[in-house]
PDB file of C-alpha atoms in Angstrom:
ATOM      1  CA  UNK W   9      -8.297  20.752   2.319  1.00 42.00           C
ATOM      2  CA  UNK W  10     -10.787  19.285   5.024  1.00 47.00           C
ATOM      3  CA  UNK W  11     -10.726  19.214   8.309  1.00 41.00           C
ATOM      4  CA  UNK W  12      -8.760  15.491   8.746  1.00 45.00           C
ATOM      5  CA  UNK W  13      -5.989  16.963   6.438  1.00 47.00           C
ATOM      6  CA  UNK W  14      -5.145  20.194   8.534  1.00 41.00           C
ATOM      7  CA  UNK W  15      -5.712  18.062  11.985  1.00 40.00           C
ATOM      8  CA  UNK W  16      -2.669  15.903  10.562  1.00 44.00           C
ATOM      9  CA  UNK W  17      -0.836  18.311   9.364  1.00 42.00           C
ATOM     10  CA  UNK W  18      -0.660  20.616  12.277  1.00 40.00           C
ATOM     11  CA  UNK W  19       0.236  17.965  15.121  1.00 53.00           C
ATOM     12  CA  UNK W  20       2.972  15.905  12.722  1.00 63.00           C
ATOM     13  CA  UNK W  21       6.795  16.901  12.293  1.00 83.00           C
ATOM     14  CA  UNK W  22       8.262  17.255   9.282  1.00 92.00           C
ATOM     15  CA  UNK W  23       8.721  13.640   7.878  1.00 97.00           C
ATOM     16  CA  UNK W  24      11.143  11.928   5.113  1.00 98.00           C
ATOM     17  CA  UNK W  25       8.717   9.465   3.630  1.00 98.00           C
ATOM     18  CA  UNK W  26       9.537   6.944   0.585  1.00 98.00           C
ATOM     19  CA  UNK W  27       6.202   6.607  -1.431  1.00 98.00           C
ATOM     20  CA  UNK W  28       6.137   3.369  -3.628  1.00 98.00           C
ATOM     21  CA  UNK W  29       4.186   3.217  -6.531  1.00 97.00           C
ATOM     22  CA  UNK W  30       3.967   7.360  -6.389  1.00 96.00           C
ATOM     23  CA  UNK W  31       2.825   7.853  -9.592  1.00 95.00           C
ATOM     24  CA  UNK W  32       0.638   5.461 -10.141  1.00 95.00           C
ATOM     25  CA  UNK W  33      -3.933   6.350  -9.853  1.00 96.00           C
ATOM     26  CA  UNK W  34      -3.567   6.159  -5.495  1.00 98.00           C
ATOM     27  CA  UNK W  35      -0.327   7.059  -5.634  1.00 97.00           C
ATOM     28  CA  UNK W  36      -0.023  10.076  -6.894  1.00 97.00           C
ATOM     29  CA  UNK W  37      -2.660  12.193  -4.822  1.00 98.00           C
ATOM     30  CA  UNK W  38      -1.224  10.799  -1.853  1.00 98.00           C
ATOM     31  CA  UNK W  39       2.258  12.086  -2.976  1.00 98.00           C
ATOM     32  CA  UNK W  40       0.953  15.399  -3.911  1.00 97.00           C
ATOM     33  CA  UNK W  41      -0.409  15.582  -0.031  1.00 98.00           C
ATOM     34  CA  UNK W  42       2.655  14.750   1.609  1.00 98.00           C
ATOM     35  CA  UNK W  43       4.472  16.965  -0.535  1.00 97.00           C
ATOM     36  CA  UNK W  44       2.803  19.990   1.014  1.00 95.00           C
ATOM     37  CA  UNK W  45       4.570  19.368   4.257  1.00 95.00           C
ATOM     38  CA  UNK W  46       7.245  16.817   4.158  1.00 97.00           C
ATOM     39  CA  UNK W  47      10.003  15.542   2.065  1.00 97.00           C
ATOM     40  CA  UNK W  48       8.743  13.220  -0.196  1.00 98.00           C
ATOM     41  CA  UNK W  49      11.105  10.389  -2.310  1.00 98.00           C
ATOM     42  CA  UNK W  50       8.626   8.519  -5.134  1.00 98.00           C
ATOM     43  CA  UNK W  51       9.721   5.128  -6.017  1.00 97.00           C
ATOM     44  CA  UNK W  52       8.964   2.135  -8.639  1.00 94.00           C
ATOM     45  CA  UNK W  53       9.616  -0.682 -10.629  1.00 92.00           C
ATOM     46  CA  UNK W  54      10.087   1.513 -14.026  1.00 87.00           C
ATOM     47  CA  UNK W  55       9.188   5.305 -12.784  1.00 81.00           C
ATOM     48  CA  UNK W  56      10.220   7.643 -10.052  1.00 83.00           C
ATOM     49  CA  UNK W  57      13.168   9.120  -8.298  1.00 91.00           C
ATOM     50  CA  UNK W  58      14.566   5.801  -7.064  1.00 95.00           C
ATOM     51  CA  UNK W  59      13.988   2.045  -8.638  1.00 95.00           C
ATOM     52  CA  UNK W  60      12.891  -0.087  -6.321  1.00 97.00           C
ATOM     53  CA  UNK W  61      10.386  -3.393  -7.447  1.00 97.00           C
ATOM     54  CA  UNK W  62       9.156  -5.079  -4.031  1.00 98.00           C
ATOM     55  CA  UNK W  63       9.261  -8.222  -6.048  1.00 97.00           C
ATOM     56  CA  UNK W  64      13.192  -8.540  -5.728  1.00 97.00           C
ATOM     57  CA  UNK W  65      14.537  -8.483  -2.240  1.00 97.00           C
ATOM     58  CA  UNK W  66      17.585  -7.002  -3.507  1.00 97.00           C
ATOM     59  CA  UNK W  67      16.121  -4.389  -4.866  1.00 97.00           C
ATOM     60  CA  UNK W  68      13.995  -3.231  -1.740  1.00 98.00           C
ATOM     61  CA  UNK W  69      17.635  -3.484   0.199  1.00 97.00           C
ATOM     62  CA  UNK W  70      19.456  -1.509  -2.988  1.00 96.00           C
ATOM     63  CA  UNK W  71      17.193   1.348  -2.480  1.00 96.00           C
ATOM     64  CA  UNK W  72      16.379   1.902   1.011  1.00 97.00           C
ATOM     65  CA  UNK W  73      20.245   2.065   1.478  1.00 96.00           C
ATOM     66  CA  UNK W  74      20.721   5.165  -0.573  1.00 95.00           C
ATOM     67  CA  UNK W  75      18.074   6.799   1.273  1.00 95.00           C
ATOM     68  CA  UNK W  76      20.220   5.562   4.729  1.00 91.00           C
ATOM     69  CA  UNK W  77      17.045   6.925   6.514  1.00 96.00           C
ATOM     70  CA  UNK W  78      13.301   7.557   6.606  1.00 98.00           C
ATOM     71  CA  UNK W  79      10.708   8.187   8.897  1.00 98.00           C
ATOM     72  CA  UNK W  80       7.764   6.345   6.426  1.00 98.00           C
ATOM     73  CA  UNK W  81       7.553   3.785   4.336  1.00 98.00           C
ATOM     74  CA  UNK W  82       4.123   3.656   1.820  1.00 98.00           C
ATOM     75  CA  UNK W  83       3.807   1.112  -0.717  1.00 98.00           C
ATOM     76  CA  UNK W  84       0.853   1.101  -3.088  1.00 98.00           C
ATOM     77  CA  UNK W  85       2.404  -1.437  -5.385  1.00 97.00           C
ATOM     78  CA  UNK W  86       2.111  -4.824  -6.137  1.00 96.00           C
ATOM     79  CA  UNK W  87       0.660  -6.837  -8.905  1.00 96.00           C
ATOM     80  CA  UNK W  88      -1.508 -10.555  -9.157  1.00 97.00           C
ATOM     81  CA  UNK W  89      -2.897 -12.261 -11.978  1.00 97.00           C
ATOM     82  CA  UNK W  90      -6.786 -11.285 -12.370  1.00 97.00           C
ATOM     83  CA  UNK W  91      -8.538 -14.664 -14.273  1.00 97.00           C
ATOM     84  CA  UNK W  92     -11.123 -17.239 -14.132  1.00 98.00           C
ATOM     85  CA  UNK W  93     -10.805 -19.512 -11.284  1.00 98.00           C
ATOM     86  CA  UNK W  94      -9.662 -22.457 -13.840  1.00 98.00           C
ATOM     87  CA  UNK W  95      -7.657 -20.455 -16.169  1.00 98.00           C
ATOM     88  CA  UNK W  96      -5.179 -19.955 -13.695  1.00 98.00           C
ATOM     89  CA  UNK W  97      -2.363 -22.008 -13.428  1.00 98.00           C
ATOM     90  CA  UNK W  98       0.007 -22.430 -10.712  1.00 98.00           C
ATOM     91  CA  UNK W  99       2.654 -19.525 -12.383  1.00 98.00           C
ATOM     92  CA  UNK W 100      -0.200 -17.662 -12.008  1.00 98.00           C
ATOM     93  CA  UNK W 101      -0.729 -17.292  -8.679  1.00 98.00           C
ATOM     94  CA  UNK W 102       2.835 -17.308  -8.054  1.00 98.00           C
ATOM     95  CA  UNK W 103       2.378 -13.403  -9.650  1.00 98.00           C
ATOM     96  CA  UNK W 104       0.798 -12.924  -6.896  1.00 98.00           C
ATOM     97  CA  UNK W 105       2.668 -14.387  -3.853  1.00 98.00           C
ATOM     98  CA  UNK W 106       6.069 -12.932  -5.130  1.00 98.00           C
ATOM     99  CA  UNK W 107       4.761  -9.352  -5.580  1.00 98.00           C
ATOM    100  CA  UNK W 108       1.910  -8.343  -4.083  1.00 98.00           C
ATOM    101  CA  UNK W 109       2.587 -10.515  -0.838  1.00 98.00           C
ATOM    102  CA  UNK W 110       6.416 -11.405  -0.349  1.00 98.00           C
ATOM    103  CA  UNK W 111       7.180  -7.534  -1.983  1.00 98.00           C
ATOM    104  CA  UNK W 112       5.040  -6.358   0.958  1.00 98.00           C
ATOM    105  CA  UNK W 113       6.195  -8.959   3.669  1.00 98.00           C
ATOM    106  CA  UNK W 114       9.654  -8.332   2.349  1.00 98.00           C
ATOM    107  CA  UNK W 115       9.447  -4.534   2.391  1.00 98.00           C
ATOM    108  CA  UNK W 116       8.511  -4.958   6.105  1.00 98.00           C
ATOM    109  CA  UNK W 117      11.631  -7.263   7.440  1.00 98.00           C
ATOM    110  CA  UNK W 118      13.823  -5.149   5.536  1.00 98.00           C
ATOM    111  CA  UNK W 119      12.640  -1.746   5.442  1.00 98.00           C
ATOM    112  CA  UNK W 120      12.299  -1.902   9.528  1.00 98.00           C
ATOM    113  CA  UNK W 121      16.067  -1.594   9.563  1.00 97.00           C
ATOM    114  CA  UNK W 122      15.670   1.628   7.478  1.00 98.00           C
ATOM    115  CA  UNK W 123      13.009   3.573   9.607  1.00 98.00           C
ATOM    116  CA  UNK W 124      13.991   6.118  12.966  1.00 97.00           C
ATOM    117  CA  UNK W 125      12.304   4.855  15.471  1.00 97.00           C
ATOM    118  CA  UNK W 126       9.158   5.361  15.877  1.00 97.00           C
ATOM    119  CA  UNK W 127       8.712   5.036  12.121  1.00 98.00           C
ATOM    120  CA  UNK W 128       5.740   3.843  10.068  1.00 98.00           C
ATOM    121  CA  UNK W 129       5.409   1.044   7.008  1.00 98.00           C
ATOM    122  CA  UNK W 130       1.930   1.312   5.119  1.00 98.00           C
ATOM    123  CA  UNK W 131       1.192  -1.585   3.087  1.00 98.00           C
ATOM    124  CA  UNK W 132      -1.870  -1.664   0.046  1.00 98.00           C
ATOM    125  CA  UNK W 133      -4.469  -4.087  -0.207  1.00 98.00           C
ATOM    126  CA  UNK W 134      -7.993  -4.111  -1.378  1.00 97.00           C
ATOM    127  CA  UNK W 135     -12.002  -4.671  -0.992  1.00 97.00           C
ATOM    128  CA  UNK W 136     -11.295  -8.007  -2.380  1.00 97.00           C
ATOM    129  CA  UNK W 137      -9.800  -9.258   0.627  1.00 97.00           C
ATOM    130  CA  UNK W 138     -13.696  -9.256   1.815  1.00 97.00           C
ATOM    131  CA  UNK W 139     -15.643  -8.985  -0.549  1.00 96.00           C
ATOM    132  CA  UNK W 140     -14.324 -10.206  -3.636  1.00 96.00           C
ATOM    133  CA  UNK W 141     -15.455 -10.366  -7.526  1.00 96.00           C
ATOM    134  CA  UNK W 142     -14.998 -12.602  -9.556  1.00 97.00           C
ATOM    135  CA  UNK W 143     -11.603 -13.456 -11.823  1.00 97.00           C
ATOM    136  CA  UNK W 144     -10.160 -12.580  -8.638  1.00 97.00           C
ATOM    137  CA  UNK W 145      -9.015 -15.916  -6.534  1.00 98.00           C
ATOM    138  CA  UNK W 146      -5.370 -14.825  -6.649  1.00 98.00           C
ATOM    139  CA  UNK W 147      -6.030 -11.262  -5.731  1.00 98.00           C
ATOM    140  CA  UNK W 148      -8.083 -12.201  -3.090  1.00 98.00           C
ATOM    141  CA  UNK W 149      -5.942 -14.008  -1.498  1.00 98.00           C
ATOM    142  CA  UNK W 150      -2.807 -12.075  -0.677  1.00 98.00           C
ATOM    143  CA  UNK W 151      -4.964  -9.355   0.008  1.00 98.00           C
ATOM    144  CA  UNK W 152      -6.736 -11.412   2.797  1.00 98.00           C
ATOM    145  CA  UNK W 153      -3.108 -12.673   3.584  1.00 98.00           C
ATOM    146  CA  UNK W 154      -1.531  -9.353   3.673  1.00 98.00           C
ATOM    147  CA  UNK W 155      -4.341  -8.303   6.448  1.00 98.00           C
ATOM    148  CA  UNK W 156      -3.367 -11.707   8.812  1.00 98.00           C
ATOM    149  CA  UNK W 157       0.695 -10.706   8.376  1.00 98.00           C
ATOM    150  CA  UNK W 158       0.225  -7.086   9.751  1.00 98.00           C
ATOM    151  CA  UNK W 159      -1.985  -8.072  12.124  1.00 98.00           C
ATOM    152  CA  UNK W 160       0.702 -10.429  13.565  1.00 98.00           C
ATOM    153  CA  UNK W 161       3.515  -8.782  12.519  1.00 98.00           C
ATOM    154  CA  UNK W 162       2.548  -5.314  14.852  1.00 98.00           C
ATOM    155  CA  UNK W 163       2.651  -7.638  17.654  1.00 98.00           C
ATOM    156  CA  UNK W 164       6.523  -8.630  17.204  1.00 98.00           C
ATOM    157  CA  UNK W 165       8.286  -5.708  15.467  1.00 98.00           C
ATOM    158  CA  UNK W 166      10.356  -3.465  17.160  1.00 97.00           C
ATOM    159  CA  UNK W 167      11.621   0.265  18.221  1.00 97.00           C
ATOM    160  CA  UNK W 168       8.312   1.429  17.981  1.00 97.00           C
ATOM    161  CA  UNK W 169       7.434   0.876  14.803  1.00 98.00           C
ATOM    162  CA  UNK W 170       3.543   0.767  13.375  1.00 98.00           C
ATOM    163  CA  UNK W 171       2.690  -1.389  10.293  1.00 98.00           C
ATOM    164  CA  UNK W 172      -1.076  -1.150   9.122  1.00 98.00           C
ATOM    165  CA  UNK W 173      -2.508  -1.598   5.831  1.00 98.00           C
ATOM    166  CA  UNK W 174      -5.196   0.740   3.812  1.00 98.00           C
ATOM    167  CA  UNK W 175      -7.993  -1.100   2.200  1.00 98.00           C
ATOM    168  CA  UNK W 176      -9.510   0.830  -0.352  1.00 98.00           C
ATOM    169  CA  UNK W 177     -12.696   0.197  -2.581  1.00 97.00           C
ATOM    170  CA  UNK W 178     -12.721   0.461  -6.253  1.00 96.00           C
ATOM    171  CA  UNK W 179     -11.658   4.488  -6.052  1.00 97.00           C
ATOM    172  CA  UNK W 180     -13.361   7.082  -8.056  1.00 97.00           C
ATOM    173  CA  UNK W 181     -10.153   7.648 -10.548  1.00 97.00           C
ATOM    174  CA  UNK W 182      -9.796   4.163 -11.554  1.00 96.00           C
ATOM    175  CA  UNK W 183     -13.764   3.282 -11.790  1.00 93.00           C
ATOM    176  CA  UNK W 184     -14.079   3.918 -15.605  1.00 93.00           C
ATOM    177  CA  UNK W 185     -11.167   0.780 -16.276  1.00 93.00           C
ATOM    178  CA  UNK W 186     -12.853  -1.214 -13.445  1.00 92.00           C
ATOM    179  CA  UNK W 187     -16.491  -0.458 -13.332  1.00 92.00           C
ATOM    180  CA  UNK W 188     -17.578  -3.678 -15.045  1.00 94.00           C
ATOM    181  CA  UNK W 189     -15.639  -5.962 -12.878  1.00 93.00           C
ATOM    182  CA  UNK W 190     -17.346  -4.379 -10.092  1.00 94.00           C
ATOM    183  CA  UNK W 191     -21.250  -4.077 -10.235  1.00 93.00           C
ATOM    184  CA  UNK W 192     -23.198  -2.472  -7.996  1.00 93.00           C
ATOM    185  CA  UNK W 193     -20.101  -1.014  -6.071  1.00 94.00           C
ATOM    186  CA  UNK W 194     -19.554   3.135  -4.994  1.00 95.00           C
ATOM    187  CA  UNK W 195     -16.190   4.282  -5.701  1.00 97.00           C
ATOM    188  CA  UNK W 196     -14.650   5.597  -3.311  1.00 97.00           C
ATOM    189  CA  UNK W 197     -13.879   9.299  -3.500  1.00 98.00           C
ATOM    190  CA  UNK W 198      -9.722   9.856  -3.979  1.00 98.00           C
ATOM    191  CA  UNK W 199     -10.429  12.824  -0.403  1.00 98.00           C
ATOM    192  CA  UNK W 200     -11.122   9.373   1.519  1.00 98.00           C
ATOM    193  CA  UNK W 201      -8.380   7.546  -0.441  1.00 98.00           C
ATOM    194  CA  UNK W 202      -5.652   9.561   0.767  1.00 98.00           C
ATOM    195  CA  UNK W 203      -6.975  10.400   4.304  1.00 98.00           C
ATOM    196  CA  UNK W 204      -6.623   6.434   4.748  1.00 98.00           C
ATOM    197  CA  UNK W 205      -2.660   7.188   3.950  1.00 98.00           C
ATOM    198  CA  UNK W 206      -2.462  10.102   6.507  1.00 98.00           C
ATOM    199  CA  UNK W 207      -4.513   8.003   9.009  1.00 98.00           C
ATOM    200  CA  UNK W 208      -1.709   5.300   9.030  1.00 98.00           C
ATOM    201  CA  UNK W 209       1.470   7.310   8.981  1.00 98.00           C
ATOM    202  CA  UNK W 210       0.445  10.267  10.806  1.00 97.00           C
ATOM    203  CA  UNK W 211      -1.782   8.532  13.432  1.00 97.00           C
ATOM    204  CA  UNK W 212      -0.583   6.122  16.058  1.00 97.00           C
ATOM    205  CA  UNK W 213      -2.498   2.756  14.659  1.00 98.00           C
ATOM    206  CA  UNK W 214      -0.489  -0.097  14.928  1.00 98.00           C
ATOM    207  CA  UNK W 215      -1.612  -3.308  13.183  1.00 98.00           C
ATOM    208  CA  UNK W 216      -4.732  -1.854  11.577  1.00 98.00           C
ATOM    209  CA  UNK W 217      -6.326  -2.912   8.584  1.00 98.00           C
ATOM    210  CA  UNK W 218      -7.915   1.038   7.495  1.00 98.00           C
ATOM    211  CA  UNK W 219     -11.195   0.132   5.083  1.00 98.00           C
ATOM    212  CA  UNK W 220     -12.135   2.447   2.799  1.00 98.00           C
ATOM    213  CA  UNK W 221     -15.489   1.332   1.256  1.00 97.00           C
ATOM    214  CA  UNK W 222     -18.660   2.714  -0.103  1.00 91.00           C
ATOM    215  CA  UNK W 223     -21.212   0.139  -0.091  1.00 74.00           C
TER     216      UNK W 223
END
């Protein structure tokens, strides 16, 4: 454990946080660290304790009200159609808008009703929101749009509540499946990865787009 990691887990109380997308490549090491110290609930679309896919409204509402409370909300979900720029049709980016963006703006407007106050909603994006590669239009995108929506979103919601988003690089665990799509770029180590995570719930950002890269 590094230094970051015991300063945030010696001045934060004991937390019920729904992870979604826990067992996927980010999501698991940042489940495994909030594990040590808090009380941890993994969700997704087709794994984990409770089913929730941020694509379908309903099932963002379904799930949050079995939990009745938490005090964080992470999602490191979301999916959009990686092609050529004139491959993709317009079904395609619609991937894109319903999940990765409208799962995420959705999980915010309802999963603020969900949170004590005070309470924290981490969304996911990506590098490609600013520097992007190619085959990724649609990607890029709601990743760029998912950074304008918390910014403006931080400055409206209520009872205290923070919404950032972590940006993360290509990370080390995932570089052999993506390496060729990104030349030339450092993967970022999964240490840096999850300190991003504890930055946003266990800090007092609000609005805050967290970059992880390694250029």
């Amino acid at each position: 454990m590094d230094v970051i990691d015991s300063i945030a887990i010696t001045k934060t109380k004991h937390m019920k946080i729904l992870v979604i997308g826990g067992q996927g490549t980010i999501g698991k090491p940042v489940t495994k660290y909030f594990q040590n110290n808090h009380e941890v609930i993994i969700a997704g679309r087709n794994s984990g304790e409770l089913e929730i896919d941020i694509a379908d409204s309903s099932s963002i509402k379904n799930g949050l009200e079995t939990l009745k409370k938490v005090d964080a909300i992470i999602c490191i979900a979301g999916e959009a159609k990686w092609a050529n720029f004139n491959e993709l049709t317009e079904d395609d980016y619609y991937i894109g808008l319903r999940s990765k963006l409208m799962g995420q703006v959705n999980l915010v407007r309802i999963g603020q009703n969900y949170l004590t106050p005070g309470g924290s909603i981490t969304l996911s994006t990506g590098i490609l929101a600013d520097d992007p590669v190619v085959k990724t239009t649609s990607a890029a995108m709601v990743n760029g749009a998912i950074h304008s929506f918390v910014q403006a979103v931080a400055l409206e919601i209520e009872n205290g509540i923070r919404v950032n988003a972590v940006s993360l690089g290509m990370v080390e665990d995932a570089y052999d499946k993506y390496k060729d799509y990104f030349p030339g770029h450092n993967p970022v180590p999964m240490s840096k990865a999850v300190n991003a995570f504890v930055r946003s719930v266990c800090g007092k950002g609000n609005g805050e787009i967290i970059r992880v890269y390694e250029k």
